[in-house]
Amino acid sequence: MKKITIGDASRQSGVKVPTIRYYESIGLLAAPSRSGGNQRSYEPADLRRLVFIRHARELGFEVDAIRTLLTLQDDPHQSCASADAIAKARLADVEQRIRSLMALKVELETMVEGCGHGRVDQCRVIEVLADHAQCTHSHH
Amino acid sequence: MKKITIGDASRQSGVKVPTIRYYESIGLLAAPSRSGGNQRSYEPADLRRLVFIRHARELGFEVDAIRTLLTLQDDPHQSCASADAIAKARLADVEQRIRSLMALKVELETMVEGCGHGRVDQCRVIEVLADHAQCTHSHH
DNA sequence: CTACATCCTCTAGCGACTAGAGGTGCAAGA
DNA sequence: TCTTGCACCTCTAGTCGCTAGAGGATGTAG
């Protein structure tokens, strides 16, 4: 069997080399065996784990949540209630973020549209920032 | 005129006390005069600046962008092209974020809906994370 | 005068990496 | 065989925008 170096693992998983070492240092990925001159040598299972982690990070899961998801994956006979709860919490968070970003978008659009491209003292961008009362939304 | 302590400034601007000191340390807010036993004493103009900063932060502007916006505000005869550009860049960023969060939401919803609340080996949450090919969207 | 809140400075920590220094290992071409 | 040059190693420090805490000084109310 050919040995998988950290560089190969990086290319095959899409996780950068220093990030792989970082994941090892925080215990998200088990330390692999070393071959020859102290170089890390990975197994296919490690690659799958890295892809899992990358995908979860792309979905915005925090490292702690991923830690839990990984232990669940390691023991497939457990109830998946925890995984479900984590995903639901993340979904709620994403929905909340979308709501505030939408409000923010409206506010920024008003600012940009109101800018007459003249001097700063007529600029709505600066004006709105200086005087919160001018906001269309007052939720923040 | 009564002296405005850092605590008053905090209450009136909505910026926390350590954050005000932090803003001073990074040069976002000028160091105020000190009165008596070395305590900071603010002017009304400082309060307006703090509100400006807080509002800009709430809109997601980075400290560097705020620095530029503040220098623009200080010189109202300048062209507001920079302010406009900063706000437009921020708007584009917000729109991009909304788009990716929407895609993410769809993916999370699929995961959560697909969870049969049984054991982990039938859980779609874990499954989707382990195998990226199962994503409805493939942009990431 | 005594509490007690508020202020001061300074350092360290958060999350999730990223960058760089300074050194070793390894495979391929001359 | 030697050398070139990339990939690897460890370690520390930096990123961003704060936040927390230690340890001490000051200000105010009763």
mmCIF file of N, CA and C (backbone and C1' of nucleotides) in Angstrom, chain A residues 5-7 21 34 38-40, chain D residues 6-11 13-14:
data_model
loop_
_atom_site.group_PDB
_atom_site.id
_atom_site.type_symbol
_atom_site.label_atom_id
_atom_site.label_comp_id
_atom_site.label_asym_id
_atom_site.label_seq_id
_atom_site.Cartn_x
_atom_site.Cartn_y
_atom_site.Cartn_z
ATOM 1 N N THR A 5 0.903 11.081 1.928
ATOM 2 C CA THR A 5 1.564 12.171 2.652
ATOM 3 C C THR A 5 0.530 13.242 2.995
ATOM 4 N N ILE A 6 0.939 14.192 3.801
ATOM 5 C CA ILE A 6 0.010 15.261 4.186
ATOM 6 C C ILE A 6 -0.380 16.091 2.972
ATOM 7 N N GLY A 7 0.541 16.212 2.014
ATOM 8 C CA GLY A 7 0.248 16.943 0.783
ATOM 9 C C GLY A 7 -0.816 16.240 -0.042
ATOM 10 N N ARG A 21 -2.774 19.900 10.003
ATOM 11 C CA ARG A 21 -1.946 19.824 11.221
ATOM 12 C C ARG A 21 -2.665 20.491 12.398
ATOM 13 N N ARG A 34 3.723 7.689 11.595
ATOM 14 C CA ARG A 34 4.803 8.409 10.917
ATOM 15 C C ARG A 34 5.654 7.386 10.187
ATOM 16 N N ASN A 38 9.974 10.771 10.103
ATOM 17 C CA ASN A 38 9.029 11.534 10.918
ATOM 18 C C ASN A 38 7.900 12.203 10.127
ATOM 19 N N GLN A 39 7.603 11.701 8.960
ATOM 20 C CA GLN A 39 6.546 12.344 8.174
ATOM 21 C C GLN A 39 5.217 11.629 8.353
ATOM 22 N N ARG A 40 4.153 12.422 8.405
ATOM 23 C CA ARG A 40 2.813 11.867 8.618
ATOM 24 C C ARG A 40 2.392 10.985 7.437
ATOM 25 P P DC D 6 11.326 24.402 -6.232
ATOM 26 O "O5'" DC D 6 9.968 23.607 -5.967
ATOM 27 C "C5'" DC D 6 9.773 22.309 -6.517
ATOM 28 C "C4'" DC D 6 9.470 21.308 -5.412
ATOM 29 C "C3'" DC D 6 8.395 21.773 -4.409
ATOM 30 O "O3'" DC D 6 7.334 20.833 -4.442
ATOM 31 C "C1'" DC D 6 10.249 20.800 -3.298
ATOM 32 P P DA D 7 5.948 21.176 -3.773
ATOM 33 O "O5'" DA D 7 5.902 20.185 -2.519
ATOM 34 C "C5'" DA D 7 6.206 18.808 -2.707
ATOM 35 C "C4'" DA D 7 6.503 18.186 -1.365
ATOM 36 C "C3'" DA D 7 5.508 18.598 -0.263
ATOM 37 O "O3'" DA D 7 5.081 17.420 0.420
ATOM 38 C "C1'" DA D 7 7.710 18.955 0.463
ATOM 39 P P DC D 8 3.884 17.424 1.419
ATOM 40 O "O5'" DC D 8 4.625 17.440 2.838
ATOM 41 C "C5'" DC D 8 5.203 16.251 3.309
ATOM 42 C "C4'" DC D 8 6.265 16.558 4.337
ATOM 43 C "C3'" DC D 8 5.751 17.118 5.653
ATOM 44 O "O3'" DC D 8 5.343 16.068 6.509
ATOM 45 C "C1'" DC D 8 7.869 18.036 4.974
ATOM 46 P P DC D 9 4.624 16.476 7.873
ATOM 47 O "O5'" DC D 9 5.811 17.076 8.761
ATOM 48 C "C5'" DC D 9 6.737 16.192 9.378
ATOM 49 C "C4'" DC D 9 7.727 16.979 10.209
ATOM 50 C "C3'" DC D 9 7.078 17.868 11.256
ATOM 51 O "O3'" DC D 9 6.801 17.123 12.422
ATOM 52 C "C1'" DC D 9 8.862 19.015 10.152
ATOM 53 P P DT D 10 5.769 17.705 13.455
ATOM 54 O "O5'" DT D 10 6.622 18.872 14.139
ATOM 55 C "C5'" DT D 10 7.805 18.556 14.857
ATOM 56 C "C4'" DT D 10 8.405 19.839 15.406
ATOM 57 C "C3'" DT D 10 7.487 20.565 16.386
ATOM 58 O "O3'" DT D 10 8.188 20.814 17.590
ATOM 59 C "C1'" DT D 10 8.223 22.047 14.654
ATOM 60 P P DC D 11 7.381 21.268 18.871
ATOM 61 O "O5'" DC D 11 7.516 22.853 18.759
ATOM 62 C "C5'" DC D 11 8.825 23.437 18.616
ATOM 63 C "C4'" DC D 11 8.685 24.916 18.294
ATOM 64 C "C3'" DC D 11 7.579 25.620 19.095
ATOM 65 O "O3'" DC D 11 8.170 26.509 20.039
ATOM 66 C "C1'" DC D 11 7.561 26.225 16.767
ATOM 67 P P DA D 13 6.532 33.909 20.305
ATOM 68 O "O5'" DA D 13 5.800 34.655 19.111
ATOM 69 C "C5'" DA D 13 6.517 34.957 17.907
ATOM 70 C "C4'" DA D 13 5.542 35.499 16.888
ATOM 71 C "C3'" DA D 13 4.512 36.461 17.477
ATOM 72 O "O3'" DA D 13 4.276 37.476 16.511
ATOM 73 C "C1'" DA D 13 3.413 34.736 16.402
ATOM 74 P P DG D 14 3.621 38.858 16.923
ATOM 75 O "O5'" DG D 14 2.587 39.120 15.737
ATOM 76 C "C5'" DG D 14 2.949 38.903 14.365
ATOM 77 C "C4'" DG D 14 1.697 38.575 13.601
ATOM 78 C "C3'" DG D 14 0.490 39.443 13.967
ATOM 79 O "O3'" DG D 14 0.069 40.175 12.835
ATOM 80 C "C1'" DG D 14 -0.106 37.149 13.896
#
